[in-house]
Coordinates of C-alpha atoms in Angstrom, one line a residue:
Chain G
X1274 CA 121.2 103.9 98.2
X1275 CA 124.3 103.9 100.5
X1276 CA 126.4 104.9 97.5
X1277 CA 124.1 107.8 96.7
X1278 CA 124.2 109.0 100.2
X1279 CA 128.0 108.6 100.2
X1280 CA 128.2 110.8 97.0
X1281 CA 126.0 113.4 98.5
X1282 CA 128.0 113.4 101.7
X1283 CA 131.1 114.1 99.8
X1284 CA 129.6 117.4 98.7
X1285 CA 129.3 118.6 102.3
X1286 CA 132.2 121.1 102.7
X1287 CA 134.5 120.9 105.6
X1288 CA 133.5 124.4 106.9
X1289 CA 130.0 123.1 107.3
X1290 CA 131.2 120.4 109.7
X1291 CA 133.1 123.1 111.6
X1292 CA 130.1 125.3 111.7
X1293 CA 127.9 122.4 112.9
X1294 CA 130.5 121.5 115.5
X1295 CA 130.2 124.9 117.1
X1296 CA 126.4 124.8 117.3
X1297 CA 126.5 123.0 120.7
X1298 CA 128.8 125.7 122.0
X1299 CA 126.6 128.4 120.6
X1300 CA 123.6 126.8 122.2
X1301 CA 125.4 126.6 125.6
X1302 CA 126.4 130.2 125.4
X1303 CA 122.7 131.1 124.6
X1304 CA 121.6 129.1 127.6
X1305 CA 124.1 131.0 129.8
X1306 CA 123.1 134.4 128.4
X1307 CA 119.3 133.7 128.8
X1308 CA 120.0 132.3 132.3
X1309 CA 118.4 129.0 131.4
X1310 CA 120.9 126.6 133.0
X1311 CA 119.1 126.3 136.2
X1312 CA 120.2 126.8 139.8
X1313 CA 123.8 125.7 139.3
X1314 CA 125.0 126.9 135.9
X1315 CA 128.6 126.2 136.7
X1316 CA 128.1 122.4 137.0
X1317 CA 125.8 122.5 134.0
X1318 CA 128.4 124.2 131.8
X1319 CA 131.1 121.9 132.9
X1320 CA 129.1 118.8 132.4
X1321 CA 127.6 119.8 129.1
X1322 CA 131.0 120.7 127.7
X1323 CA 132.4 117.3 128.8
X1324 CA 129.4 115.5 127.3
X1325 CA 129.8 117.3 124.0
X1326 CA 133.5 116.4 123.9
X1327 CA 132.5 112.8 124.4
X1328 CA 130.1 113.0 121.4
X1329 CA 132.8 114.2 119.2
X1330 CA 135.4 111.7 120.4
X1331 CA 132.9 109.0 119.7
X1332 CA 132.0 110.6 116.4
X1333 CA 135.7 110.3 115.5
X1334 CA 135.7 106.6 116.3
X1335 CA 132.5 105.9 114.3
X1336 CA 134.1 106.9 111.0
X1337 CA 136.3 103.8 110.4
X1338 CA 133.6 101.2 111.2
X1339 CA 131.0 103.2 109.1
X1340 CA 133.4 103.0 106.1
X1341 CA 134.2 99.4 106.7
X1342 CA 130.8 98.0 107.5
X1343 CA 128.3 100.4 106.0
X1344 CA 130.3 101.9 103.1
X1345 CA 129.9 105.5 104.2
X1346 CA 133.0 107.5 104.0
X1347 CA 133.4 110.4 106.4
X1348 CA 137.1 110.2 106.4
X1349 CA 137.6 113.7 105.1
X1350 CA 135.7 115.2 108.1
X1351 CA 137.6 113.2 110.7
X1352 CA 140.2 115.9 111.3
X1353 CA 137.5 118.5 112.0
X1354 CA 135.6 116.1 114.3
X1355 CA 138.8 115.2 116.2
X1356 CA 139.8 118.9 116.6
X1357 CA 136.3 119.8 117.7
X1358 CA 136.5 117.1 120.3
X1359 CA 139.8 118.5 121.5
X1360 CA 138.4 122.0 121.7
X1361 CA 135.5 120.9 123.8
X1362 CA 137.9 119.0 126.1
X1363 CA 139.9 122.1 126.6
X1364 CA 136.7 124.2 127.3
X1365 CA 135.5 121.5 129.7
X1366 CA 138.9 121.7 131.5
X1367 CA 138.8 125.4 131.6
X1368 CA 135.3 125.5 133.0
X1369 CA 136.5 123.2 135.7
X1370 CA 139.5 125.3 136.6
X1371 CA 137.9 128.7 136.3
X1372 CA 134.3 128.3 137.3
X1373 CA 134.2 125.1 139.4
X1374 CA 137.5 125.3 141.2
X1375 CA 137.4 129.1 141.2
X1376 CA 141.1 129.0 140.2
X1377 CA 142.0 127.7 143.6
X1378 CA 144.9 126.1 141.8
X1379 CA 146.5 124.4 144.7
X1380 CA 143.3 122.6 145.6
X1381 CA 142.7 121.8 141.9
X1382 CA 146.2 120.3 141.6
X1383 CA 145.7 118.5 144.9
X1384 CA 142.4 117.1 143.7
X1385 CA 143.9 116.2 140.4
X1386 CA 146.5 113.8 141.6
X1387 CA 144.4 112.2 144.3
X1388 CA 141.1 111.6 142.6
X1389 CA 141.2 108.7 140.1
X1390 CA 138.4 110.2 138.0
X1391 CA 140.3 113.4 137.6
X1392 CA 143.4 111.5 136.7
X1393 CA 141.5 109.7 134.1
X1394 CA 140.1 112.9 132.7
X1395 CA 143.4 114.8 132.6
X1396 CA 145.3 111.8 131.2
X1397 CA 142.8 111.7 128.3
X1398 CA 143.4 115.3 127.7
X1399 CA 147.2 114.9 127.8
X1400 CA 147.0 112.0 125.3
X1401 CA 145.0 114.2 123.0
X1402 CA 147.4 117.1 122.9
X1403 CA 150.0 115.5 120.5
X1404 CA 147.1 114.4 118.3
X1405 CA 145.7 117.9 118.1
X1406 CA 149.2 119.3 117.4
X1407 CA 149.8 116.9 114.6
X1408 CA 146.5 117.3 112.9
X1409 CA 147.8 118.9 109.8
X1410 CA 149.1 117.9 106.5
X1411 CA 152.7 118.9 107.3
X1412 CA 152.8 116.6 110.3
X1413 CA 151.3 113.7 108.4
X1414 CA 154.0 114.1 105.8
X1415 CA 156.8 114.5 108.3
X1416 CA 155.8 111.7 110.6
X1417 CA 154.9 109.2 107.9
X1418 CA 154.0 105.8 109.4
X1419 CA 154.6 107.2 112.8
X1420 CA 151.6 109.5 112.4
X1421 CA 149.3 106.5 112.5
X1422 CA 151.1 105.0 115.4
X1423 CA 150.8 108.3 117.3
X1424 CA 147.2 108.7 116.5
X1425 CA 146.5 105.2 117.9
X1426 CA 146.5 107.1 121.2
X1427 CA 143.0 108.2 120.6
X1428 CA 141.7 104.8 121.7
X1429 CA 143.1 104.9 125.2
X1430 CA 142.1 108.6 125.4
X1431 CA 138.5 107.9 124.6
X1432 CA 138.4 105.0 127.0
X1433 CA 139.9 107.1 129.8
X1434 CA 137.4 109.9 129.0
X1435 CA 134.4 107.7 129.3
X1436 CA 135.6 106.1 132.5
X1437 CA 136.2 109.6 133.8
X1438 CA 132.6 110.4 133.0
X1439 CA 131.3 107.3 134.7
X1440 CA 133.5 107.6 137.8
X1441 CA 132.4 111.1 138.8
X1442 CA 128.8 110.0 139.1
X1443 CA 127.6 109.4 142.6
X1444 CA 125.7 106.3 141.3
X1445 CA 126.4 105.2 137.8
X1446 CA 123.3 105.6 135.8
X1447 CA 122.0 103.7 132.8
X1448 CA 123.1 106.5 130.5
X1449 CA 126.7 106.1 131.7
X1450 CA 126.7 102.4 131.0
X1451 CA 125.4 103.0 127.5
X1452 CA 128.2 105.4 126.7
X1453 CA 130.7 102.9 128.0
X1454 CA 129.2 100.1 126.0
X1455 CA 129.3 102.2 122.8
X1456 CA 133.0 103.1 123.3
X1457 CA 133.9 99.5 124.0
X1458 CA 132.0 98.3 121.0
X1459 CA 133.7 100.9 118.8
X1460 CA 137.1 99.9 120.2
X1461 CA 136.3 96.2 119.6
X1462 CA 135.8 96.9 115.9
X1463 CA 139.5 97.8 115.8
X1464 CA 140.7 94.4 117.0
X1465 CA 142.4 92.7 114.2
X1466 CA 141.8 88.9 114.1
X1467 CA 144.5 86.9 112.4
X1468 CA 143.3 86.1 108.9
X1469 CA 141.8 82.6 108.6
X1470 CA 144.0 80.3 106.4
X1471 CA 141.1 78.9 104.5
Chain Y
X732 CA 112.3 127.9 124.4
X733 CA 111.4 124.5 125.7
X734 CA 112.8 125.2 129.2
X735 CA 110.6 128.3 129.5
X736 CA 107.4 126.3 129.2
X737 CA 108.3 124.0 132.0
X738 CA 106.6 124.9 135.2
X739 CA 108.9 125.5 138.2
X740 CA 108.3 126.8 141.7
X741 CA 109.0 130.3 140.8
X742 CA 105.9 130.0 138.6
X743 CA 103.8 128.6 141.3
X744 CA 104.7 131.3 143.8
X745 CA 104.3 134.8 142.3
X746 CA 107.7 136.3 142.1
X747 CA 106.9 139.5 144.1
X748 CA 105.6 137.3 146.8
X749 CA 108.7 135.3 147.3
X750 CA 110.9 138.3 146.8
X751 CA 108.9 139.9 149.6
X752 CA 109.5 136.8 151.7
X753 CA 113.2 137.3 151.1
X754 CA 112.9 140.8 152.5
X755 CA 110.8 139.4 155.3
X756 CA 113.6 137.0 156.3
X757 CA 116.2 139.6 155.9
X758 CA 114.3 141.9 158.3
X759 CA 113.5 139.3 160.9
X760 CA 112.3 140.7 164.1
X761 CA 109.8 143.5 164.7
X762 CA 109.6 144.6 161.1
X763 CA 108.8 141.0 160.0
X764 CA 105.6 141.3 162.0
X765 CA 104.5 144.3 160.0
X766 CA 103.4 142.1 157.1
X767 CA 101.7 139.1 158.8
X768 CA 99.6 138.3 155.6
X769 CA 102.8 136.9 154.0
X770 CA 103.9 134.8 156.9
X771 CA 101.6 131.9 156.8
X772 CA 103.4 129.9 159.4
X773 CA 104.1 131.5 162.7
X774 CA 107.6 130.6 163.7
X775 CA 109.9 132.0 166.3
X776 CA 113.3 133.2 165.4
X777 CA 116.1 131.1 166.8
X778 CA 119.5 131.9 168.3
X779 CA 120.8 129.0 166.2
X780 CA 120.1 130.8 162.9
X781 CA 123.0 132.0 160.8
X782 CA 123.0 135.6 159.7
X783 CA 124.2 134.5 156.3
X784 CA 121.9 135.4 153.4
X785 CA 119.6 132.5 152.5
X786 CA 119.4 131.1 149.1
X787 CA 116.3 132.0 147.1
X788 CA 113.2 129.8 147.2
X789 CA 113.8 129.1 143.5
X790 CA 117.3 127.8 144.2
X791 CA 116.2 125.7 147.2
X792 CA 113.3 124.1 145.4
X793 CA 114.9 123.4 142.0
X794 CA 118.2 121.9 143.1
X795 CA 117.4 118.8 145.1
X796 CA 118.8 115.3 145.6
X797 CA 115.7 113.3 146.2
X798 CA 116.3 110.2 144.2
X799 CA 112.8 108.9 144.9
X800 CA 111.8 111.4 142.2
X801 CA 114.8 110.9 139.8
X802 CA 118.5 111.3 139.5
X803 CA 118.7 114.9 138.3
X804 CA 118.6 117.8 140.7
X805 CA 115.6 119.2 138.7
X806 CA 113.7 115.9 138.8
X807 CA 112.2 116.3 142.3
X808 CA 110.7 119.7 141.3
X809 CA 109.3 118.1 138.1
X810 CA 108.0 114.9 139.6
X811 CA 107.2 115.4 143.3
X812 CA 103.8 117.1 142.5
X813 CA 102.1 113.7 142.3
X814 CA 103.1 112.8 145.9
X815 CA 100.1 112.7 148.2
X816 CA 101.1 114.0 151.6
X817 CA 97.6 114.2 153.2
X818 CA 96.8 112.1 155.1
X819 CA 100.2 111.4 156.6
X820 CA 101.2 109.4 159.6
X821 CA 104.4 108.4 161.2
X822 CA 104.9 105.0 162.8
X823 CA 106.9 105.2 166.0
X824 CA 108.3 101.9 167.4
X825 CA 111.1 100.2 169.1
X826 CA 112.4 101.2 172.5
X827 CA 109.7 103.7 173.4
X828 CA 107.0 103.7 176.1
X829 CA 104.3 105.0 173.7
X830 CA 104.7 103.3 170.3
X831 CA 102.1 103.8 167.7
X832 CA 101.0 105.3 164.5
X833 CA 100.8 109.0 164.9
X834 CA 98.9 111.3 162.6
X835 CA 101.0 114.3 161.3
X836 CA 98.8 116.7 163.2
X837 CA 99.4 114.7 166.3
X838 CA 103.2 114.7 165.7
X839 CA 103.1 118.5 165.3
X840 CA 100.8 119.1 168.3
X841 CA 102.4 121.4 170.8
X842 CA 105.7 121.5 168.9
X843 CA 107.0 125.0 169.1
X844 CA 107.8 126.0 165.5
X845 CA 111.0 128.0 165.0
X846 CA 112.7 129.4 162.0
X847 CA 116.2 127.9 161.7
X848 CA 118.3 129.5 159.0
X849 CA 121.0 126.8 158.6
X850 CA 123.9 126.2 156.4
X851 CA 123.4 123.1 154.3
X852 CA 126.4 121.2 153.0
X853 CA 126.0 118.4 150.5
X854 CA 128.5 115.6 150.3
X855 CA 128.9 116.6 146.7
X856 CA 130.7 119.7 147.9
X857 CA 128.1 122.3 147.3
X858 CA 126.2 124.3 149.8
X859 CA 123.2 126.6 150.4
X860 CA 121.7 128.5 153.3
X861 CA 118.1 127.5 154.0
X862 CA 115.5 129.1 156.2
X863 CA 113.8 126.0 157.6
X864 CA 110.8 126.0 159.8
X865 CA 110.6 123.2 162.2
X866 CA 110.8 121.9 165.8
X867 CA 113.5 120.2 167.8
X868 CA 113.5 116.5 167.4
X869 CA 114.4 116.0 171.1
X870 CA 111.0 117.3 172.2
X871 CA 109.2 115.0 169.9
X872 CA 111.2 111.9 171.0
X873 CA 110.7 112.7 174.6
X874 CA 106.9 112.6 174.0
X875 CA 107.2 109.0 173.0
X876 CA 109.1 108.1 176.1
X877 CA 112.6 107.0 175.0
X878 CA 113.7 104.0 177.0
X879 CA 117.1 103.9 178.6
X880 CA 118.2 101.0 176.4
X881 CA 117.7 103.1 173.2
X882 CA 121.0 104.3 171.8
X883 CA 120.1 105.2 168.2
X884 CA 117.2 106.6 166.2
X885 CA 116.4 105.1 162.8
X886 CA 114.3 106.9 160.2
X887 CA 112.5 105.7 157.1
X888 CA 111.2 107.6 154.1
X889 CA 107.9 106.8 152.5
X890 CA 107.9 103.9 150.0
X891 CA 105.3 104.5 147.4
X892 CA 106.6 103.6 144.0
X893 CA 103.3 104.6 142.2
X894 CA 104.0 108.2 143.3
X895 CA 107.7 108.1 143.5
X896 CA 109.1 107.2 140.0
X897 CA 112.6 106.9 141.2
X898 CA 111.5 104.0 143.4
X899 CA 110.4 102.1 140.3
X900 CA 113.9 102.2 139.0
X901 CA 116.7 100.2 140.5
X902 CA 120.0 101.4 141.9
X903 CA 119.0 101.9 145.5
X904 CA 117.4 99.5 147.9
X905 CA 114.2 101.4 148.8
X906 CA 112.9 102.7 151.1
X907 CA 115.6 105.2 152.0
X908 CA 116.7 104.8 155.6
X909 CA 118.9 107.0 157.9
X910 CA 119.9 107.1 161.5
X911 CA 121.4 109.1 164.3
X912 CA 123.1 108.3 167.5
X913 CA 120.6 109.2 170.3
X914 CA 122.8 112.1 171.6
X915 CA 122.9 113.5 168.0
X916 CA 119.2 113.2 167.7
X917 CA 118.7 115.0 171.1
X918 CA 121.0 117.9 170.2
X919 CA 119.1 121.1 170.0
X920 CA 120.4 121.8 166.5
X921 CA 118.6 118.7 165.2
X922 CA 115.2 119.6 163.9
X923 CA 112.3 118.1 162.1
X924 CA 111.4 120.6 159.4
X925 CA 107.9 121.1 158.2
X926 CA 108.3 124.4 156.4
X927 CA 110.5 126.6 154.4
X928 CA 110.5 130.4 153.8
X929 CA 107.4 130.8 156.0
X930 CA 105.4 128.1 154.1
X931 CA 104.8 124.4 154.3
X932 CA 107.6 122.4 153.1
X933 CA 107.6 121.9 149.3
X934 CA 107.3 118.3 148.3
X935 CA 110.6 118.2 146.6
X936 CA 112.2 119.3 149.8
X937 CA 110.8 116.3 151.8
X938 CA 107.3 117.3 152.7
X939 CA 105.6 117.0 155.0
X940 CA 108.2 116.1 157.6
X941 CA 112.0 115.8 157.2
X942 CA 115.0 115.7 159.3
X943 CA 117.6 118.5 159.3
X944 CA 121.0 117.9 160.9
X945 CA 123.0 120.9 159.8
X946 CA 126.5 119.7 160.9
X947 CA 126.2 116.6 158.7
X948 CA 126.2 116.1 155.0
X949 CA 122.8 116.6 153.5
X950 CA 122.1 112.9 152.8
X951 CA 121.7 112.4 156.6
X952 CA 118.7 114.8 156.6
X953 CA 116.2 112.2 155.5
X954 CA 113.0 113.4 153.8
X955 CA 109.3 112.5 153.9
X956 CA 109.6 110.5 157.0
X957 CA 107.0 107.8 157.8
X958 CA 108.8 105.8 160.5
X959 CA 110.9 106.6 163.5
X960 CA 112.4 103.7 165.5
X961 CA 114.3 103.9 168.8
X962 CA 116.9 101.1 168.7
X963 CA 119.8 99.7 170.6
X964 CA 122.2 99.0 167.7
X965 CA 123.5 101.3 165.0
X966 CA 120.9 101.1 162.2
X967 CA 121.7 100.6 158.6
X968 CA 121.7 103.7 156.4
X969 CA 121.1 103.8 152.7
X970 CA 124.3 105.5 151.5
X971 CA 126.5 103.5 153.8
X972 CA 124.9 100.3 152.5
X973 CA 125.4 101.5 148.9
X974 CA 129.0 102.5 149.2
X975 CA 130.5 102.0 152.6
X976 CA 134.0 103.2 151.6
X977 CA 132.6 106.6 150.6
X978 CA 129.7 107.2 153.0
X979 CA 129.8 106.6 156.7
X980 CA 127.2 106.5 159.4
X981 CA 128.4 109.8 161.0
X982 CA 128.8 111.8 157.8
X983 CA 129.9 114.9 159.7
X984 CA 130.9 117.7 157.5
X985 CA 134.7 117.7 157.7
X986 CA 137.1 119.4 155.4
X987 CA 140.0 117.3 156.7
X988 CA 138.4 114.0 155.7
X989 CA 138.0 113.8 152.0
X990 CA 135.5 111.7 150.0
X991 CA 137.6 109.0 148.3
X992 CA 136.7 110.6 144.9
X993 CA 136.8 114.3 145.7
X994 CA 138.1 116.8 148.2
X995 CA 135.8 118.1 151.0
X996 CA 138.2 121.0 151.8
X997 CA 136.0 123.5 149.9
X998 CA 132.5 123.9 148.7
X999 CA 130.7 125.7 145.9
X1000 CA 128.0 128.0 147.1
X1001 CA 124.9 127.7 145.0
X1002 CA 123.8 131.1 143.8
X1003 CA 127.4 132.3 144.2
X1004 CA 127.8 133.3 140.5
X1005 CA 130.4 132.2 138.0
X1006 CA 133.5 133.4 139.8
X1007 CA 134.7 132.8 143.3
X1008 CA 131.7 130.8 144.4
X1009 CA 134.0 128.3 146.1
X1010 CA 134.8 128.8 149.8
X1011 CA 136.4 126.8 152.5
X1012 CA 134.3 124.2 154.2
X1013 CA 134.1 124.5 158.0
X1014 CA 134.4 121.6 160.3
X1015 CA 131.0 120.4 161.4
X1016 CA 129.8 122.9 158.9
X1017 CA 130.6 125.7 161.3
X1018 CA 128.5 124.1 164.2
X1019 CA 131.5 122.9 166.1
X1020 CA 130.7 124.9 169.2
X1021 CA 127.4 123.0 169.5
X1022 CA 128.4 119.5 168.5
X1023 CA 132.1 118.9 168.5
X1024 CA 131.9 117.6 172.1
X1025 CA 129.6 114.8 170.9
X1026 CA 132.6 113.3 169.1
X1027 CA 135.5 113.8 171.6
X1028 CA 137.7 110.8 171.6
X1029 CA 136.3 109.6 168.3
X1030 CA 138.7 109.3 165.4
X1031 CA 136.8 111.2 162.7
X1032 CA 138.9 109.9 159.9
X1033 CA 137.9 106.4 160.7
X1034 CA 134.3 107.3 161.8
X1035 CA 133.5 109.4 158.7

């Protein structure tokens, strides 16, 4: 059953993943155009983009445990998922700077370095930049074993991202705790225990 | 689309009607009287009103922090319908000559209703302009006979979990409580609002009776009040209890004192569009002439 699903999944072309990845953006654009984002569309756009970025970041972290524990191999889609996550992070950041801060850059900068939740968010973004830049075959070849070491940065980035999400809430809601728990669980699957000697 | 099928207040109130009301507000004065059929509540204009353009009724009634009805700003509009506001009474106790449980009609008896178009600044750094209808709290308190030993006024929101779904969830120690120093409560800017845009207050905005203190962050303006107590000591307030490092008792709008997690220097005006909707926040929300003297000698950075 799993094996059949796995074989079927392998037939999904990468462009389909990209296409699916832009559906949330298309939906958001539609909501903007149809004026369906409520009274405060700016906040809505900003928050939705951040949430979508979080989906894809978590999606990228799910791939290895799925392969290891379930036997489903999505590895060939991981680059697309990771890059989509990065694109949504960039859009989220742009929505903040342009719509929310109204390009009041001095206040934005001021806020950035004094508000812990913004520092967490921007740090996550900065950590993701080298990962996005090296998401190509040439970089993998050139960097060799260092590529894996570099891409280890995705773990702190996702953790910073989810803390950023929780910290900006006036009161942390159940939904926030669930996202944090999911991230911690996924990171926990990466912990390597020393092999038992039996 | 799913969102389209959801009822909101713009559906309840025919659009031409509330657009008309906008015009009514804009043309306050003699011309306003020309269409008395629309103005259900007779309210006098006030010298304290701003001439800034009020937000639309749709904006004011679909963007609310009223956690008794849910965390999202659209939750109150969706869930407040089930709240029963008739009958309504307010318990008045503490250091007053005439304590008791007063029926809402009794509370409102002889209160001169005014329209107060106030700026409203949320601690979350957004703002609106709202055409409240209400009466000065001072006049009401004086009716109860405030005793000289009273130094503060404590307020309490209705606690009725069966009609307020947010109260069935955790997170906040219900009921919501707020308080003012007596001189703040007696300031003519401080009103009890009972209406909005010429009509009774919508439930999601704190019907039937709410406080409005325009120079303080919105969370001070407690909604759906059932109890008013005159007390000698500073009363506990919900947000201060919840997060004392972030929310103080005074909660005066102040661009110089930042929230620990965000700047209060600017605010986003709701309804201001996608670009340039951010503007500078005014100290005491622009009501400094009326209230700054209340805080002379007080370190506002410490007493936030």
